[in-house]
Short mmCIF file of C-alpha atoms and ligand atoms in Angstrom, two decimals:
data_model
loop_
_atom_site.label_atom_id
_atom_site.label_comp_id
_atom_site.label_asym_id
_atom_site.label_seq_id
_atom_site.Cartn_x
_atom_site.Cartn_y
_atom_site.Cartn_z
CA UNK A 157 18.17 -84.17 -74.30
CA UNK A 158 19.65 -85.46 -77.58
CA UNK A 159 18.45 -88.99 -76.78
CA UNK A 160 14.99 -88.03 -75.65
CA UNK A 161 13.55 -88.27 -79.12
CA UNK A 162 12.25 -91.11 -81.15
CA UNK A 163 13.86 -90.83 -84.56
CA UNK A 164 11.54 -91.98 -87.33
CA UNK A 165 12.40 -92.33 -90.99
CA UNK A 166 9.41 -92.37 -93.35
CA UNK A 167 10.66 -94.60 -96.16
CA UNK A 168 7.87 -93.28 -98.44
CA UNK A 169 9.41 -89.78 -98.49
CA UNK A 170 12.88 -90.49 -96.96
CA UNK A 171 12.06 -87.70 -94.49
CA UNK A 172 13.21 -88.16 -90.85
CA UNK A 173 11.41 -86.88 -87.81
CA UNK A 174 12.47 -86.39 -84.20
CA UNK A 175 9.42 -87.19 -82.08
CA UNK A 176 9.97 -86.09 -78.45
CA UNK A 177 9.34 -88.50 -75.63
CA UNK A 178 6.72 -87.38 -73.07
CA UNK A 179 7.02 -89.32 -69.83
CA UNK A 180 8.24 -92.38 -71.69
CA UNK A 181 5.53 -92.19 -74.35
CA UNK A 182 5.20 -90.41 -77.69
CA UNK A 183 2.23 -88.13 -78.28
CA UNK A 184 0.06 -89.65 -81.01
CA UNK A 185 -0.57 -86.12 -82.33
CA UNK A 186 3.17 -85.75 -83.03
CA UNK A 187 2.74 -88.56 -85.58
CA UNK A 188 0.42 -86.36 -87.62
CA UNK A 189 3.31 -84.25 -88.87
CA UNK A 190 4.53 -87.35 -90.71
CA UNK A 191 3.00 -86.72 -94.14
CA UNK A 192 3.60 -87.55 -97.75
CA UNK A 193 2.41 -84.13 -98.88
CA UNK A 194 0.41 -81.09 -97.82
CA UNK A 195 -2.91 -82.83 -98.53
CA UNK A 196 -2.00 -85.91 -96.53
CA UNK A 197 -3.86 -86.17 -93.18
CA UNK A 198 -0.74 -87.47 -91.47
CA UNK A 199 0.01 -90.74 -89.65
CA UNK A 200 -2.45 -92.01 -87.07
CA UNK A 201 -1.81 -94.78 -84.54
CA UNK A 202 -4.12 -97.81 -84.84
CA UNK A 203 -4.83 -99.44 -81.51
CA UNK A 204 -8.05 -101.49 -81.25
CA UNK A 205 -9.04 -101.97 -77.58
CA UNK A 206 -6.32 -99.53 -76.50
CA UNK A 207 -3.69 -102.21 -75.92
CA UNK A 208 -0.85 -99.68 -76.06
CA UNK A 209 -2.40 -96.26 -75.75
CA UNK A 210 -2.33 -94.03 -72.64
CA UNK A 211 -5.48 -91.93 -72.80
CA UNK A 212 -4.67 -89.75 -69.79
CA UNK A 213 -2.15 -88.94 -67.09
CA UNK A 214 -3.34 -90.22 -63.71
CA UNK A 215 -2.08 -90.06 -60.15
CA UNK A 216 -4.67 -92.39 -58.66
CA UNK A 217 -3.71 -96.04 -59.13
CA UNK A 218 -0.44 -97.70 -60.08
CA UNK A 219 -0.30 -101.23 -61.42
CA UNK A 220 2.78 -103.19 -62.49
CA UNK A 221 1.21 -106.16 -64.09
CA UNK A 222 4.45 -108.07 -64.55
CA UNK A 223 5.44 -107.71 -60.91
CA UNK A 224 1.87 -108.12 -59.50
CA UNK A 225 1.86 -104.63 -57.91
CA UNK A 226 -1.28 -102.58 -57.16
CA UNK A 227 -1.03 -99.26 -55.27
CA UNK A 228 -3.59 -96.55 -54.64
CA UNK A 229 -1.93 -93.11 -54.48
CA UNK A 230 1.37 -94.86 -53.79
CA UNK A 231 0.12 -97.10 -50.94
CA UNK A 232 0.44 -100.88 -51.52
CA UNK A 233 -2.93 -102.61 -51.61
CA UNK A 234 -1.98 -105.18 -48.93
CA UNK A 235 -1.15 -102.39 -46.42
CA UNK A 236 -4.44 -100.59 -47.16
CA UNK A 237 -6.39 -103.84 -46.77
CA UNK A 238 -4.59 -104.56 -43.49
CA UNK A 239 -4.71 -101.10 -41.85
CA UNK A 240 -7.62 -99.09 -43.27
CA UNK A 241 -11.37 -99.14 -43.66
CA UNK A 242 -13.09 -98.77 -47.02
CA UNK A 243 -14.18 -95.16 -46.30
CA UNK A 244 -10.55 -94.18 -45.55
CA UNK A 245 -9.49 -95.78 -48.84
CA UNK A 246 -12.33 -94.14 -50.78
CA UNK A 247 -11.18 -90.77 -49.35
CA UNK A 248 -7.63 -91.55 -50.33
CA UNK A 249 -8.57 -92.58 -53.86
CA UNK A 250 -10.79 -89.51 -54.31
CA UNK A 251 -8.77 -86.77 -52.61
CA UNK A 252 -5.18 -88.03 -52.80
CA UNK A 253 -4.31 -88.45 -49.09
CA UNK A 254 -5.38 -90.73 -46.26
CA UNK A 255 -7.74 -88.75 -43.97
CA UNK A 256 -6.70 -87.48 -40.54
CA UNK A 257 -8.99 -88.29 -37.62
CA UNK A 258 -11.07 -85.14 -38.07
CA UNK A 259 -11.19 -85.44 -41.84
CA UNK A 260 -12.40 -89.02 -41.51
CA UNK A 261 -15.08 -88.01 -39.07
CA UNK A 262 -16.30 -85.27 -41.40
CA UNK A 263 -16.17 -87.58 -44.47
CA UNK A 264 -18.02 -90.34 -42.65
CA UNK A 265 -20.71 -87.86 -41.47
CA UNK A 266 -21.14 -86.55 -45.03
CA UNK A 267 -21.46 -90.09 -46.46
CA UNK A 268 -23.78 -91.23 -43.70
CA UNK A 269 -26.07 -88.24 -44.29
CA UNK A 270 -26.47 -89.06 -47.94
CA UNK A 271 -27.41 -92.74 -47.68
CA UNK A 272 -31.17 -92.23 -47.93
CA UNK A 273 -32.92 -92.58 -51.30
CA UNK A 274 -35.65 -90.22 -52.33
CA UNK A 275 -39.00 -92.05 -51.97
CA UNK A 276 -39.64 -91.64 -55.73
CA UNK A 277 -36.43 -93.60 -56.40
CA UNK A 278 -37.82 -96.37 -54.21
CA UNK A 279 -40.98 -96.39 -56.26
CA UNK A 280 -38.91 -96.44 -59.43
CA UNK A 281 -37.25 -99.64 -58.19
CA UNK A 282 -40.64 -101.14 -57.39
CA UNK A 283 -41.52 -100.95 -61.07
CA UNK A 284 -38.99 -103.63 -61.98
CA UNK A 285 -40.19 -107.21 -62.55
CA UNK A 286 -39.65 -109.59 -59.63
CA UNK A 287 -36.97 -111.46 -61.59
CA UNK A 288 -35.13 -108.39 -63.01
CA UNK A 289 -31.34 -108.79 -62.95
CA UNK A 290 -29.98 -106.72 -60.07
CA UNK A 291 -27.33 -105.14 -62.23
CA UNK A 292 -29.93 -103.82 -64.66
CA UNK A 293 -31.88 -102.40 -61.70
CA UNK A 294 -28.71 -100.88 -60.21
CA UNK A 295 -27.58 -99.24 -63.46
CA UNK A 296 -31.03 -97.78 -64.14
CA UNK A 297 -31.56 -96.49 -60.61
CA UNK A 298 -28.19 -94.81 -60.48
CA UNK A 299 -29.02 -93.15 -63.82
CA UNK A 300 -32.46 -92.15 -62.50
CA UNK A 301 -30.77 -90.18 -59.66
CA UNK A 302 -29.83 -87.70 -62.40
CA UNK A 303 -33.51 -86.70 -62.49
CA UNK A 304 -33.62 -86.22 -58.73
CA UNK A 305 -30.49 -83.99 -58.70
CA UNK A 306 -30.61 -81.90 -61.87
CA UNK A 307 -28.00 -79.48 -60.45
CA UNK A 308 -25.47 -82.30 -60.80
CA UNK A 309 -25.07 -81.17 -64.45
CA UNK A 310 -22.99 -78.33 -63.10
CA UNK A 311 -19.85 -80.49 -63.42
CA UNK A 312 -17.45 -77.57 -63.61
CA UNK A 313 -18.35 -76.40 -60.11
CA UNK A 314 -16.05 -78.11 -57.57
CA UNK A 315 -18.55 -77.78 -54.69
CA UNK A 316 -21.33 -79.34 -56.74
CA UNK A 317 -18.99 -82.18 -57.79
CA UNK A 318 -18.17 -82.83 -54.13
CA UNK A 319 -21.86 -82.96 -53.21
CA UNK A 320 -22.59 -85.49 -55.97
CA UNK A 321 -19.60 -87.57 -54.78
CA UNK A 322 -21.07 -87.71 -51.24
CA UNK A 323 -24.43 -88.62 -52.68
CA UNK A 324 -23.16 -91.36 -54.91
CA UNK A 325 -20.81 -93.01 -52.39
CA UNK A 326 -23.60 -92.72 -49.74
CA UNK A 327 -26.43 -94.05 -51.93
CA UNK A 328 -24.86 -96.88 -53.95
CA UNK A 329 -25.04 -99.39 -51.06
CA UNK A 330 -28.69 -98.39 -50.46
CA UNK A 331 -29.54 -98.88 -54.14
CA UNK A 332 -27.68 -102.21 -54.17
CA UNK A 333 -29.50 -103.44 -51.06
CA UNK A 334 -32.88 -102.36 -52.39
CA UNK A 335 -32.20 -104.21 -55.68
CA UNK A 336 -31.36 -107.31 -53.65
CA UNK A 337 -34.46 -107.08 -51.47
CA UNK A 338 -36.65 -106.33 -54.47
CA UNK A 339 -35.53 -109.59 -56.10
CA UNK A 340 -36.44 -111.47 -52.91
CA UNK A 341 -39.76 -109.63 -52.46
CA UNK A 342 -38.68 -108.26 -49.05
CA UNK A 343 -39.53 -104.76 -47.79
CA UNK A 344 -36.73 -102.22 -48.01
CA UNK A 345 -34.71 -101.41 -44.89
CA UNK A 346 -33.70 -97.81 -44.30
CA UNK A 347 -30.04 -97.02 -43.60
CA UNK A 348 -28.81 -97.02 -40.01
CA UNK A 349 -26.46 -94.12 -39.42
CA UNK A 350 -24.87 -95.66 -36.35
CA UNK A 351 -23.30 -98.49 -38.32
CA UNK A 352 -20.10 -98.56 -40.41
CA UNK A 353 -20.31 -98.48 -44.21
CA UNK A 354 -20.15 -102.27 -44.57
CA UNK A 355 -22.31 -102.97 -41.50
CA UNK A 356 -25.00 -100.59 -42.73
CA UNK A 357 -24.99 -102.33 -46.06
CA UNK A 358 -25.38 -105.67 -44.33
CA UNK A 359 -28.22 -104.17 -42.27
CA UNK A 360 -30.03 -103.00 -45.38
CA UNK A 361 -29.58 -106.40 -46.98
CA UNK A 362 -30.46 -108.74 -44.18
CA UNK A 363 -32.38 -107.04 -41.35
CA UNK A 364 -35.72 -108.66 -40.88
CA UNK A 365 -37.86 -108.02 -37.75
CA UNK A 366 -35.15 -107.50 -35.14
CA UNK A 367 -35.09 -103.92 -33.77
CA UNK A 368 -31.35 -103.46 -34.34
CA UNK A 369 -29.22 -105.40 -36.84
CA UNK A 370 -26.01 -106.86 -35.48
CA UNK A 371 -23.47 -107.61 -38.20
CA UNK A 372 -20.99 -110.41 -37.66
CA UNK A 373 -17.73 -108.42 -37.21
CA UNK A 374 -15.60 -110.93 -39.18
CA UNK A 375 -18.01 -110.86 -42.16
CA UNK A 376 -18.28 -107.06 -41.98
CA UNK A 377 -14.46 -106.79 -42.04
CA UNK A 378 -14.18 -109.25 -44.94
CA UNK A 379 -16.76 -107.23 -46.90
CA UNK A 380 -14.88 -104.02 -46.09
CA UNK A 381 -11.63 -105.60 -47.34
CA UNK A 382 -13.37 -106.71 -50.55
CA UNK A 383 -14.59 -103.13 -50.97
CA UNK A 384 -10.99 -101.85 -50.53
CA UNK A 385 -9.63 -104.29 -53.12
CA UNK A 386 -12.28 -103.18 -55.63
CA UNK A 387 -12.02 -99.39 -55.12
CA UNK A 388 -10.12 -98.61 -58.32
CA UNK A 389 -8.13 -100.33 -60.99
CA UNK A 390 -6.85 -97.53 -63.26
CA UNK A 391 -7.93 -97.37 -66.93
CA UNK A 392 -10.04 -100.52 -67.24
CA UNK A 393 -13.17 -100.78 -69.38
CA UNK A 394 -15.54 -99.15 -66.90
CA UNK A 395 -13.14 -96.35 -65.82
CA UNK A 396 -12.58 -95.62 -69.49
CA UNK A 397 -16.40 -95.42 -69.95
CA UNK A 398 -16.66 -93.08 -66.96
CA UNK A 399 -14.02 -90.76 -68.39
CA UNK A 400 -15.39 -90.98 -71.89
CA UNK A 401 -19.04 -90.26 -70.93
CA UNK A 402 -17.90 -87.65 -68.37
CA UNK A 403 -15.83 -85.93 -71.06
CA UNK A 404 -19.03 -84.74 -72.72
CA UNK A 405 -19.86 -83.05 -69.36
CA UNK A 406 -22.71 -85.44 -68.73
CA UNK A 407 -23.64 -85.48 -65.04
CA UNK A 408 -21.87 -87.96 -62.73
CA UNK A 409 -25.06 -90.05 -62.11
CA UNK A 410 -25.52 -90.98 -65.78
CA UNK A 411 -21.75 -91.31 -66.24
CA UNK A 412 -21.55 -93.68 -63.24
CA UNK A 413 -24.51 -95.68 -64.63
CA UNK A 414 -22.66 -95.97 -67.93
CA UNK A 415 -19.51 -97.10 -66.15
CA UNK A 416 -21.57 -99.70 -64.23
CA UNK A 417 -22.95 -100.91 -67.57
CA UNK A 418 -19.36 -101.43 -68.71
CA UNK A 419 -18.69 -103.35 -65.52
CA UNK A 420 -21.68 -105.66 -66.07
CA UNK A 421 -20.16 -107.59 -68.92
CA UNK A 422 -18.77 -111.14 -68.29
CA UNK A 423 -15.28 -110.15 -69.37
CA UNK A 424 -15.17 -107.37 -66.74
CA UNK A 425 -17.11 -107.32 -63.38
CA UNK A 426 -19.49 -110.00 -64.51
CA UNK A 427 -16.72 -112.58 -64.34
CA UNK A 428 -17.27 -113.50 -60.67
CA UNK A 429 -20.84 -114.58 -61.47
CA UNK A 430 -19.44 -116.66 -64.30
CA UNK A 431 -16.87 -118.24 -61.96
CA UNK A 432 -19.65 -119.55 -59.73
CA UNK A 433 -21.52 -120.97 -62.75
CA UNK A 434 -18.29 -122.62 -63.89
CA UNK A 435 -17.59 -124.11 -60.45
CA UNK A 436 -21.13 -125.50 -60.34
CA UNK A 437 -20.74 -126.90 -63.83
CA UNK A 438 -17.50 -128.69 -62.75
CA UNK A 439 -19.43 -129.98 -59.72
CA UNK A 440 -16.64 -131.86 -57.92
CA UNK A 441 -12.87 -131.83 -57.39
CA UNK A 442 -12.33 -134.97 -59.45
CA UNK A 443 -13.81 -133.38 -62.54
CA UNK A 444 -11.44 -130.38 -62.57
CA UNK A 445 -8.77 -131.97 -64.77
CA UNK A 446 -11.32 -132.92 -67.42
CA UNK A 447 -12.75 -129.38 -67.41
CA UNK A 448 -9.27 -127.80 -67.75
CA UNK A 449 -8.54 -130.16 -70.67
CA UNK A 450 -11.78 -128.97 -72.32
CA UNK A 451 -10.69 -125.31 -71.95
CA UNK A 452 -7.28 -126.16 -73.44
CA UNK A 453 -9.07 -127.84 -76.36
CA UNK A 454 -10.87 -124.54 -77.03
CA UNK A 455 -14.15 -125.10 -75.16
CA UNK A 456 -14.59 -121.80 -73.36
CA UNK A 457 -12.31 -120.00 -70.94
CA UNK A 458 -11.46 -120.52 -67.32
CA UNK A 459 -13.50 -117.75 -65.80
CA UNK A 460 -11.63 -115.79 -63.14
CA UNK A 461 -8.33 -116.51 -64.91
CA UNK A 462 -6.23 -114.12 -66.97
CA UNK A 463 -6.00 -110.38 -66.99
CA UNK A 464 -5.18 -107.75 -69.56
CA UNK A 465 -2.61 -106.18 -67.23
CA UNK A 466 -1.56 -108.73 -64.61
CA UNK A 467 0.74 -111.24 -66.19
CA UNK A 468 1.86 -112.39 -62.79
CA UNK A 469 -0.41 -113.19 -59.84
CA UNK A 470 -3.20 -110.62 -59.31
CA UNK A 471 -2.21 -109.12 -55.90
CA UNK A 472 -5.88 -108.75 -54.99
CA UNK A 473 -6.50 -112.49 -55.46
CA UNK A 474 -3.91 -113.25 -52.80
CA UNK A 475 -5.65 -111.02 -50.19
CA UNK A 476 -9.08 -112.33 -51.24
CA UNK A 477 -7.91 -115.92 -50.76
CA UNK A 478 -6.89 -114.98 -47.22
CA UNK A 479 -10.24 -113.25 -46.59
CA UNK A 480 -12.07 -116.34 -47.95
CA UNK A 481 -10.49 -118.47 -45.22
CA UNK A 482 -11.66 -115.96 -42.54
CA UNK A 483 -15.20 -116.01 -43.98
CA UNK A 484 -15.30 -119.78 -44.06
CA UNK A 485 -14.34 -119.91 -40.36
CA UNK A 486 -17.71 -118.22 -39.76
CA UNK A 487 -19.92 -119.74 -42.46
CA UNK A 488 -18.45 -123.22 -42.64
CA UNK A 489 -16.45 -124.59 -45.59
CA UNK A 490 -18.00 -124.59 -49.03
CA UNK A 491 -17.23 -127.33 -51.58
CA UNK A 492 -16.78 -124.63 -54.21
CA UNK A 493 -13.67 -123.47 -52.44
CA UNK A 494 -12.21 -126.96 -52.68
CA UNK A 495 -13.00 -127.07 -56.43
CA UNK A 496 -11.50 -123.58 -56.86
CA UNK A 497 -8.30 -124.51 -55.02
CA UNK A 498 -7.92 -127.66 -57.13
CA UNK A 499 -8.59 -125.66 -60.31
CA UNK A 500 -5.94 -123.13 -59.33
CA UNK A 501 -3.47 -125.88 -58.46
CA UNK A 502 -3.93 -127.72 -61.77
CA UNK A 503 -3.98 -124.58 -63.94
CA UNK A 504 -0.88 -123.11 -62.34
CA UNK A 505 1.07 -126.29 -63.10
CA UNK A 506 -0.19 -126.51 -66.67
CA UNK A 507 2.03 -125.41 -69.55
CA UNK A 508 -0.99 -123.89 -71.43
CA UNK A 509 -1.70 -121.46 -68.59
CA UNK A 510 1.97 -120.86 -67.63
CA UNK A 511 2.87 -119.95 -71.24
CA UNK A 512 -0.01 -117.51 -71.57
CA UNK A 513 0.63 -116.10 -68.08
CA UNK A 514 -2.90 -116.87 -66.94
CA UNK A 515 -3.31 -116.60 -63.14
CA UNK A 516 -6.42 -116.27 -60.92
CA UNK A 517 -7.71 -112.74 -60.90
CA UNK A 518 -9.78 -110.89 -58.28
CA UNK A 519 -13.01 -112.45 -59.49
CA UNK A 520 -11.85 -116.01 -58.96
CA UNK A 521 -12.32 -115.95 -55.17
CA UNK A 522 -14.65 -113.00 -54.64
CA UNK A 523 -17.69 -114.93 -55.90
CA UNK A 524 -16.98 -117.82 -53.52
CA UNK A 525 -16.83 -115.44 -50.58
CA UNK A 526 -20.00 -113.66 -51.60
CA UNK A 527 -21.86 -116.89 -51.97
CA UNK A 528 -20.67 -118.14 -48.58
CA UNK A 529 -22.01 -114.87 -47.10
CA UNK A 530 -25.43 -115.67 -48.58
CA UNK A 531 -25.46 -113.58 -51.77
CA UNK A 532 -26.92 -115.00 -55.00
CA UNK A 533 -24.51 -114.84 -58.04
CA UNK A 534 -26.79 -112.30 -59.83
CA UNK A 535 -25.88 -109.65 -57.27
CA UNK A 536 -22.11 -110.14 -57.38
CA UNK A 537 -21.43 -107.43 -59.98
CA UNK A 538 -23.50 -104.97 -57.99
CA UNK A 539 -21.25 -105.71 -55.00
CA UNK A 540 -18.31 -104.84 -57.20
CA UNK A 541 -19.94 -101.62 -58.37
CA UNK A 542 -20.39 -100.26 -54.81
CA UNK A 543 -16.71 -99.68 -54.04
CA UNK A 544 -15.74 -99.07 -57.67
CA UNK A 545 -18.00 -96.01 -57.59
CA UNK A 546 -15.25 -94.32 -55.56
CA UNK A 547 -12.69 -95.16 -58.27
CA UNK A 548 -15.00 -94.03 -61.09
CA UNK A 549 -15.63 -90.74 -59.38
CA UNK A 550 -11.91 -90.20 -58.72
CA UNK A 551 -11.19 -90.86 -62.41
CA UNK A 552 -14.02 -88.49 -63.39
CA UNK A 553 -12.77 -85.67 -61.09
CA UNK A 554 -9.25 -86.08 -62.40
CA UNK A 555 -10.47 -85.99 -65.98
CA UNK A 556 -12.62 -82.86 -65.42
CA UNK A 557 -9.67 -81.04 -63.81
CA UNK A 558 -7.14 -82.04 -66.47
CA UNK A 559 -6.64 -79.08 -68.87
CA UNK A 560 -5.39 -81.47 -71.58
CA UNK A 561 -8.66 -83.45 -71.70
CA UNK A 562 -11.37 -82.75 -74.21
CA UNK A 563 -14.47 -84.65 -75.29
CA UNK A 564 -13.21 -88.21 -75.99
CA UNK A 565 -13.37 -89.01 -79.66
CA UNK A 566 -11.17 -91.71 -81.18
CA UNK A 567 -10.28 -91.85 -84.85
CA UNK A 568 -11.15 -94.71 -87.14
CA UNK A 569 -9.72 -96.31 -90.24
CA UNK A 570 -12.64 -96.28 -92.59
CA UNK A 571 -13.02 -99.57 -94.51
CA UNK A 572 -16.46 -99.06 -96.20
CA UNK A 573 -17.43 -98.07 -99.68
CA UNK A 574 -15.80 -94.88 -100.99
CA UNK A 575 -19.01 -93.52 -102.56
CA UNK A 576 -21.99 -94.94 -104.48
CA UNK A 577 -25.36 -93.83 -105.79
CA UNK A 578 -28.64 -94.72 -104.12
CA UNK A 579 -30.72 -97.16 -106.17
CA UNK A 580 -34.50 -96.51 -105.90
CA UNK A 581 -36.29 -99.12 -103.74
CA UNK A 582 -38.21 -100.72 -106.67
CA UNK A 583 -34.94 -101.34 -108.54
CA UNK A 584 -32.96 -102.81 -105.64
CA UNK A 585 -32.00 -106.49 -105.83
CA UNK A 586 -31.60 -108.76 -102.84
CA UNK A 587 -28.00 -108.61 -101.63
CA UNK A 588 -26.33 -110.25 -98.70
CA UNK A 589 -26.39 -107.72 -95.82
CA UNK A 590 -22.99 -107.30 -94.23
CA UNK A 591 -22.43 -106.80 -90.52
CA UNK A 592 -26.01 -106.74 -89.21
C1 COA B 119 -9.48 -110.90 -68.72
C2 COA B 119 -9.34 -111.23 -70.22
C3 COA B 119 -10.53 -110.60 -70.98
C4 COA B 119 -8.04 -110.61 -70.70
O1 COA B 119 -7.97 -110.79 -72.08
P1 COA B 119 -6.75 -110.39 -73.01
O2 COA B 119 -5.74 -109.64 -72.27
O3 COA B 119 -7.33 -109.74 -74.21
O4 COA B 119 -6.10 -111.80 -73.33
P2 COA B 119 -6.32 -112.64 -74.65
O5 COA B 119 -7.77 -112.84 -74.88
O6 COA B 119 -5.51 -112.01 -75.76
O7 COA B 119 -5.66 -114.01 -74.24
C5 COA B 119 -4.34 -114.46 -74.52
C6 COA B 119 -4.38 -115.96 -74.68
O8 COA B 119 -4.77 -116.58 -73.42
C7 COA B 119 -5.98 -117.29 -73.61
N1 COA B 119 -6.84 -117.00 -72.47
C8 COA B 119 -7.06 -115.77 -71.92
N2 COA B 119 -7.87 -115.92 -70.83
C9 COA B 119 -8.11 -117.21 -70.73
C10 COA B 119 -8.91 -117.94 -69.80
N3 COA B 119 -9.50 -117.33 -68.79
N4 COA B 119 -8.98 -119.27 -69.95
C11 COA B 119 -8.34 -119.88 -70.96
N5 COA B 119 -7.60 -119.24 -71.84
C12 COA B 119 -7.49 -117.92 -71.74
C13 COA B 119 -6.61 -116.79 -74.90
O9 COA B 119 -7.45 -117.76 -75.53
C14 COA B 119 -5.38 -116.50 -75.71
O10 COA B 119 -4.84 -117.73 -76.16
P3 COA B 119 -4.12 -117.83 -77.59
O11 COA B 119 -2.89 -116.99 -77.47
O12 COA B 119 -3.86 -119.28 -77.79
O13 COA B 119 -5.09 -117.25 -78.58
C15 COA B 119 -9.30 -112.75 -70.45
O14 COA B 119 -8.17 -113.33 -69.80
C16 COA B 119 -10.59 -113.42 -70.04
O15 COA B 119 -11.56 -113.45 -70.78
N6 COA B 119 -10.61 -114.03 -68.79
C17 COA B 119 -11.80 -114.65 -68.28
C18 COA B 119 -12.77 -113.59 -67.80
C19 COA B 119 -12.32 -112.93 -66.52
O16 COA B 119 -11.97 -113.62 -65.55
N7 COA B 119 -12.41 -111.60 -66.48
C20 COA B 119 -12.12 -110.86 -65.28
C21 COA B 119 -11.06 -109.89 -65.46
S1 COA B 119 -10.65 -109.13 -63.91
#
């Protein structure tokens, strides 16, 4: 026990403190007892963008970025992608164990019976302009579900939470498909309860006049694998938003919409759309070297490369690369894949990328697969949001049930004026306005 303290000497006061370790970390609140006097607030930790701050304890997802490991509830991602369906994995992520046969049947029934959207939500979607970005439509429609299910505010009731989870997991593919069809001007297709989660999504996306939609099994499996790989990724930007918004006891529909907004940025889930734009900008394999040289000279970033946590290969990228090959066997080879492979080859041999530990991440290949399947880049982030809804809800449930959690409220180091008097409008002189 003697060694399980961090011994700190405050050279200002010469006082020493034994700060206990808690699961390998120190509690930031323990630093507050380090003071220069009774009026001193105490020491805070300063950590912009949470580079070294654990904001919660979590038993959902484990990542070892240096070793390239990703596990949900202890199961390696490659085994889950190989042996399970997305709905099994969503159940695992949400409830902690893989479902038994009867649990899976019950779970699948529950999800299937919550796939329909209220007709008013359909009308809500119709109000968007024909060229609205699908992610904006998705975020707004998920938030609008909060008005359809006002009882969802009852976040402390476990039964109510479960019902909202069924609704959200069931409805996000329907919303996504409706956003897609809205942007194409096609009529909406109602869910088909006889199909699997991925097949039903494909049905709602692509069914035209045929009486029954038949999904290509290889493409449906590839989509399901992509869903598995995207189900959760511990405390990333959008999960942190989900927890943070949920910590105010906002309902899970608006919290999920907020998390999806976090996902929409180009540095997070929006990256796969950017990868496609980048590959099109490069245009051909022989221009890859020139493009990489431009990035090294400071002209932009290689989209789909680098990760805050993975400083080795992103384990999801390896599985996605494999899935891409399966998809291309069905759809025919796409020149973008050749450009991507060449880009990966050149970057992985280049000192700039090696030194900074920049490897392809999950978004590098997912966009190429989606495009080969017929999706437009604008919808890519929505495809990411469908499975990640399971992860967000798991993070939200865990946060609500954690007795240590409170409303999220970081501290700041104030750098503005101490105090000054207001000058009446007629006496104010023009001054440069800071930070507009
Ligand atoms: C994911 C990402 C935001 C992580 O950022 P981060 O952990 O804060 O890493 P940093 O921005 O501190 O980058 C460290 C160094 O690598 C460089 N770098 C990071 N990502 C790079 C990329 N994709 N291409 C080129 N250089 C990159 C930075 O310029 C920096 O170089 P420097 O040390 O010379 O200043 C970042 O790698 C990125 O923007 N990647 C592209 C977008 C993307 O694919 N996002 C999807 C994530 S799943």
